[in-house]
CSV table of C-alpha atoms in Angstrom, one decimal:
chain,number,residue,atom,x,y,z
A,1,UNK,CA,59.6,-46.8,53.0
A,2,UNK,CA,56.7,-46.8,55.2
A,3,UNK,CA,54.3,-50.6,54.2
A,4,UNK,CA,50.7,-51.0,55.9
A,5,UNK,CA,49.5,-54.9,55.9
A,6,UNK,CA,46.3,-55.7,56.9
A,7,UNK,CA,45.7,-59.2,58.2
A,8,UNK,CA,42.7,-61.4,59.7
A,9,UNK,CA,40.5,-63.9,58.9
A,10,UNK,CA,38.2,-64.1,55.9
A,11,UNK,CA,35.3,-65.4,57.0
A,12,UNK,CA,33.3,-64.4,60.0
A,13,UNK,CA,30.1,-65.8,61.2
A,14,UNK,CA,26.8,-63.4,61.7
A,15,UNK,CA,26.9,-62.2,65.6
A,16,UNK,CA,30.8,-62.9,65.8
A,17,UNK,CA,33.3,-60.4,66.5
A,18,UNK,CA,35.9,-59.1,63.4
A,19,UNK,CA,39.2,-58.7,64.3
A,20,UNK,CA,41.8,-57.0,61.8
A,21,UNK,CA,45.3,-56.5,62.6
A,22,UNK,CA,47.6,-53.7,60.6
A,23,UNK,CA,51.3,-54.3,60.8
A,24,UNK,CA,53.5,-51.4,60.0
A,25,UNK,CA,56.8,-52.0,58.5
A,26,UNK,CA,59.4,-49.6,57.3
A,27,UNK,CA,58.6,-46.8,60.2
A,28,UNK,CA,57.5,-46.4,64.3
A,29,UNK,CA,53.9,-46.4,65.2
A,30,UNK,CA,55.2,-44.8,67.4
A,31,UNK,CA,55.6,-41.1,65.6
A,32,UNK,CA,54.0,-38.0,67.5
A,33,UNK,CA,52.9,-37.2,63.8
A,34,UNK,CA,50.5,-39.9,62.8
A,35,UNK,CA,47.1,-41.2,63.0
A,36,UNK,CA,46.5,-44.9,61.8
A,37,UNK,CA,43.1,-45.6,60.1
A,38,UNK,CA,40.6,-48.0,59.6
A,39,UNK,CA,38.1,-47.6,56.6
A,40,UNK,CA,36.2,-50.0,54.8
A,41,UNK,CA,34.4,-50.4,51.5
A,42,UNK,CA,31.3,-52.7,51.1
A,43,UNK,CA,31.2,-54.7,47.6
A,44,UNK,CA,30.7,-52.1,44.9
A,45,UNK,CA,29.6,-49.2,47.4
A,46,UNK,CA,31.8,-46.2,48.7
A,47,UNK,CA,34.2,-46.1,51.4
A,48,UNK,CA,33.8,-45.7,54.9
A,49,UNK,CA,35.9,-44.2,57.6
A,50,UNK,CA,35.5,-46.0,60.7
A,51,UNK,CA,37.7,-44.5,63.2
A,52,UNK,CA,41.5,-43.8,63.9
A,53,UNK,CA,44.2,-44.3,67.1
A,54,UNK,CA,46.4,-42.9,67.9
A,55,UNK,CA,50.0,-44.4,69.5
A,56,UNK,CA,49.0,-43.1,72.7
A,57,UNK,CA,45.8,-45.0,72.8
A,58,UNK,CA,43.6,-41.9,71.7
A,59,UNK,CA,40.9,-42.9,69.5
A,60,UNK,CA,38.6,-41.4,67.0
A,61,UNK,CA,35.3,-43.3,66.0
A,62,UNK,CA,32.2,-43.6,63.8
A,63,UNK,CA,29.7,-42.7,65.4
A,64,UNK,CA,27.8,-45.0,63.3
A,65,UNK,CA,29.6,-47.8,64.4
A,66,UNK,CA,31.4,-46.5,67.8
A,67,UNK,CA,29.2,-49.1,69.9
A,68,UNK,CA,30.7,-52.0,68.1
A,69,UNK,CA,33.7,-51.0,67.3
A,70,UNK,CA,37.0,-50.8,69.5
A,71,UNK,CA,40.2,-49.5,67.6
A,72,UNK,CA,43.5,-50.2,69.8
A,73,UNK,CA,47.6,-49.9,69.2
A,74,UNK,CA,49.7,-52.1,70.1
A,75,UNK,CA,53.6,-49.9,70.3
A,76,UNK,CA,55.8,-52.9,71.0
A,77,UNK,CA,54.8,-54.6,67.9
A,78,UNK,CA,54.0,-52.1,65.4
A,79,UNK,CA,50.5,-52.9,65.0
A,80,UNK,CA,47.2,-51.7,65.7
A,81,UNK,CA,43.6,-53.4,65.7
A,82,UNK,CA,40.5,-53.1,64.9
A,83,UNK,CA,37.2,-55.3,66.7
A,84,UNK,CA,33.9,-54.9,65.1
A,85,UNK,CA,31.4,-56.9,67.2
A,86,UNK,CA,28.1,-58.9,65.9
A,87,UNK,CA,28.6,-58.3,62.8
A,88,UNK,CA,25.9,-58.6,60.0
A,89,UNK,CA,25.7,-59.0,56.1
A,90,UNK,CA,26.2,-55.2,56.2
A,91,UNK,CA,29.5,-55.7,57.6
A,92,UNK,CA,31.2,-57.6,54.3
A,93,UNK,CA,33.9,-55.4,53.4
A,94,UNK,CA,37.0,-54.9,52.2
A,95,UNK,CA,39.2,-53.5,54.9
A,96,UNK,CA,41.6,-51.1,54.7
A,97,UNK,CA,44.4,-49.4,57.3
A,98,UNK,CA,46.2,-46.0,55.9
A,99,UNK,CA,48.3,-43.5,58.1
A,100,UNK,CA,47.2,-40.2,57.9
A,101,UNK,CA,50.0,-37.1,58.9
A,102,UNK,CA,49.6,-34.5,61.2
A,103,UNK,CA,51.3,-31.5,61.8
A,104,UNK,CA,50.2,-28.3,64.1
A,105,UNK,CA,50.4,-24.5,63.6
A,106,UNK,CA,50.4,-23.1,67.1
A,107,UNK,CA,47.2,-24.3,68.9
A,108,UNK,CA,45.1,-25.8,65.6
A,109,UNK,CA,46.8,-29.3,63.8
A,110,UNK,CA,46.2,-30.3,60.1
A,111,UNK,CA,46.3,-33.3,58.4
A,112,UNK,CA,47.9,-34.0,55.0
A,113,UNK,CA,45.7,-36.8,54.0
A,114,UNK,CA,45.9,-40.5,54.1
A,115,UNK,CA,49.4,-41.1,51.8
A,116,UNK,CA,50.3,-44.7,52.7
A,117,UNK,CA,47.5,-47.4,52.8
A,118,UNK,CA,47.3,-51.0,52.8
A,119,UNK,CA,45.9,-53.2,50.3
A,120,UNK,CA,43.2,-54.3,52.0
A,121,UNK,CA,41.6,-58.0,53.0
A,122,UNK,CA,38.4,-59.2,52.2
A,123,UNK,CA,36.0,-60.0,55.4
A,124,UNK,CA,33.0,-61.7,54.2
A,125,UNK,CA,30.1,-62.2,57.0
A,126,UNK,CA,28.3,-64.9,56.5
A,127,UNK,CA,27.3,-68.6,58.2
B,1,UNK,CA,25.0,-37.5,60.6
B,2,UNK,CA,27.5,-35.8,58.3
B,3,UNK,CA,26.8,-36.0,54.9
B,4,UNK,CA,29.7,-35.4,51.8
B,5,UNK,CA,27.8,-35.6,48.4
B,6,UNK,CA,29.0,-36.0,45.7
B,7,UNK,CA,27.9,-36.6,41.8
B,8,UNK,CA,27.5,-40.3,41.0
B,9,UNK,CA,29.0,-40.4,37.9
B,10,UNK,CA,31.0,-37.5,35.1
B,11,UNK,CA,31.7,-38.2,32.1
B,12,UNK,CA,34.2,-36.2,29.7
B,13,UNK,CA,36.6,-37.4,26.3
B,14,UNK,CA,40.1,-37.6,26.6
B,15,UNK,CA,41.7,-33.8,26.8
B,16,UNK,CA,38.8,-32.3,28.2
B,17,UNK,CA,38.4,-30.5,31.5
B,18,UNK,CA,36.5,-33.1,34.1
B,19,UNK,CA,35.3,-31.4,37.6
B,20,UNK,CA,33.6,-33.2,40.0
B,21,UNK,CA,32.2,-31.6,43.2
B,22,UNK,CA,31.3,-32.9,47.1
B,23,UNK,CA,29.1,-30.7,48.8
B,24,UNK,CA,29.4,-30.6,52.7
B,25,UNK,CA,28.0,-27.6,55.4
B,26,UNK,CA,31.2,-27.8,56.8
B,27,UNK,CA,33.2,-27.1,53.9
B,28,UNK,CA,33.7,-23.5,54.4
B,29,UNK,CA,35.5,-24.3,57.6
B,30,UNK,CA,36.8,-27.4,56.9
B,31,UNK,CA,39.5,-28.9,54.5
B,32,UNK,CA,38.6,-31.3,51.4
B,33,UNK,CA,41.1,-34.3,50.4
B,34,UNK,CA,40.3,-36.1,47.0
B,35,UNK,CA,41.4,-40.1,46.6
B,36,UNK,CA,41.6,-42.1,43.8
B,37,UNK,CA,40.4,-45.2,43.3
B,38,UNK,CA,40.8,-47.5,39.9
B,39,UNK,CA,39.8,-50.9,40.1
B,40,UNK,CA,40.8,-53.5,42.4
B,41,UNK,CA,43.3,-50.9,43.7
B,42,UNK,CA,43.3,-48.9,47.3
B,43,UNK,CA,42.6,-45.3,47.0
B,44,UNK,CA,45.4,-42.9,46.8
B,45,UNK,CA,45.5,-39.4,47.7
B,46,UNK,CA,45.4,-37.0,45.0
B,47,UNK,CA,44.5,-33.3,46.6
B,48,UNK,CA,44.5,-32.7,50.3
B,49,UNK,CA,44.0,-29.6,52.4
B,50,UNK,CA,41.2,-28.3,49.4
B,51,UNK,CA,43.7,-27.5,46.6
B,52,UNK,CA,47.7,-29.2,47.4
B,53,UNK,CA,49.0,-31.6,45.2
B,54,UNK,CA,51.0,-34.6,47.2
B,55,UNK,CA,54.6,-35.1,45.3
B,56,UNK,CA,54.3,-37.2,42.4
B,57,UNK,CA,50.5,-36.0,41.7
B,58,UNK,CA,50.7,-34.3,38.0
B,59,UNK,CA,50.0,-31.0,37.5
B,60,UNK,CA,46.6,-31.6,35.4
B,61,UNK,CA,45.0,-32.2,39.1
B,62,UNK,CA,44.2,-29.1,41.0
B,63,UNK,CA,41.7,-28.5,44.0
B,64,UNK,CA,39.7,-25.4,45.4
B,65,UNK,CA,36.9,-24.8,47.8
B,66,UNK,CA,34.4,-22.0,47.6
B,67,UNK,CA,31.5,-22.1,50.2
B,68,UNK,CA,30.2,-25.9,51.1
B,69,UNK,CA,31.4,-26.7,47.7
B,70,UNK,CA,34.9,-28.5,47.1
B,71,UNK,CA,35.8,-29.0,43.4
B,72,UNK,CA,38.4,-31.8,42.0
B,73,UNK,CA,39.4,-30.5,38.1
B,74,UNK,CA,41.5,-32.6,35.7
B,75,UNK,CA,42.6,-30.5,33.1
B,76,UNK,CA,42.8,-32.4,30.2
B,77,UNK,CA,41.8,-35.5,31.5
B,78,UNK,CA,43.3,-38.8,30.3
B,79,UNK,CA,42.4,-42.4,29.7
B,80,UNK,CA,44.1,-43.1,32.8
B,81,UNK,CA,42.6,-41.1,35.1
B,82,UNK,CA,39.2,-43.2,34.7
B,83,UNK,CA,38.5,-44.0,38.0
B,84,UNK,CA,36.9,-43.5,41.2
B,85,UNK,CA,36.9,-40.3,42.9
B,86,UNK,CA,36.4,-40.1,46.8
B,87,UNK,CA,36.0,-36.8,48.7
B,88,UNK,CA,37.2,-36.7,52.3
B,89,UNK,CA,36.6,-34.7,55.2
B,90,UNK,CA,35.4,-34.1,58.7
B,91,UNK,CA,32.3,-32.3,60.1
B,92,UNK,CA,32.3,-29.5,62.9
B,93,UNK,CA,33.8,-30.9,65.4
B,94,UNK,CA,37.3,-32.1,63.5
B,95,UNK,CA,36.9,-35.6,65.0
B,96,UNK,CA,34.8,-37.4,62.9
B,97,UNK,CA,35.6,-38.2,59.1
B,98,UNK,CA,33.2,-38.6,56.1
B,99,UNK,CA,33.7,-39.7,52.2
B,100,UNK,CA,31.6,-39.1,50.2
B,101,UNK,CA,29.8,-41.5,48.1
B,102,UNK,CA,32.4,-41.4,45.2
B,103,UNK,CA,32.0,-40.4,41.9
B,104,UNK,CA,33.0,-42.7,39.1
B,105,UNK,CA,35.2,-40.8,36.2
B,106,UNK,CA,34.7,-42.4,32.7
B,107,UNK,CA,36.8,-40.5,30.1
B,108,UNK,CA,36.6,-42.0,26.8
């Protein structure tokens, strides 16, 4: 049975770099099929998507946040990563990583949604 | 940027019908997923591709899509379905996702 865990510190100071890590358990990263997420939801507010990769390296951003943010895989371990650079207030989240499953009908590919996610850490920004 | 919205809050009593919509331009060309959310939990897909039910999902939870509109509807809604309900999708150019802003369910 596929099992996301997110890991990283808990604390980060303002202007400092985040860095989560997502360890998959139970299944490759490696699968032609999936696309490993990042999304985050601020105390009390919505979620956000913030980008996915790919196991080939092939990413997906926010544009919102794409000049912060580097998403990365790492195959040999099973994980993948996500940087978020000078971060702010605005940044306090709780952090989630979810696979989301592809599949292709000729020349167009779908996605079935994001059916295993991780419980998600707590990131607080603040000195 | 993209926009999803969505209704910030519905309200129905147990065994009534609950919809709650998330209105997007790219709707008609693009598919709607549904997550729920209940409290201190991580969301969890209820409806993807506008209208499938994922294995496990109970039959009360249905999906459609007419226009920019996508529609979640919980037939008969219970006192556990009271949660958070996030719509999911991607604009024009299939590469970049949007939720919407969530709509908390109260059913009581």
């Amino acid at each position: 049975q596929l099992q996301l865990q997110e890991s990283g510190p808990g604390l980060v100071k303002p202007s400092e770099t985040l860095s989560l890590t997502c360890s998959v358990s139970g299944g490759s990263i490696s699968t032609s099929d999936d696309y490993w997420v990042w999304i985050r939801q601020p105390p009390g507010k919505g979620l956000e998507w913030i980008g996915s990769v790919y196991y080939n390296g092939r990413t997906d951003q926010n544009p919102s946040l794409k000049s912060r943010s580097t998403i990365s895989v790492d195959t040999s371990k099973n994980h993948f990563f996500l940087n978020l650079r000078s971060v702010t207030a605005a940044d306090t989240a709780v952090y989630y990583c979810a696979r989301d499953r592809k599949y292709c009908d000729g020349d167009k590919c779908y996605f079935y949604g994001m059916d295993v996610w991780g419980r998600g850490t707590t990131v607080t920004v603040s000195s | 940027s993209y926009e999803l919205t969505q209704p910030p809050s519905v309200s129905v009593s147990p065994g009534q019908t609950a919809r709650i919509t998330c209105s997007g331009d790219a709707l008609p060309k693009k598919y709607a997923y549904w997550y729920q959310q209940k409290s201190g939990q991580a969301p969890f897909l209820v409806i993807y591709e506008d209208n499938k039910r994922p294995s496990g999902i109970p039959e009360r939870f249905s999906g459609s899509s007419s226009g920019t509109m996508a529609t979640l509807t919980i037939n008969g809604a219970q006192v556990e379905d009271e949660a958070d309900y996030h719509c999911y999708s991607t604009d024009f150019s299939g590469t970049h996702w949007v939720f919407g802003g969530g709509t908390k369910l109260t059913v009581l």
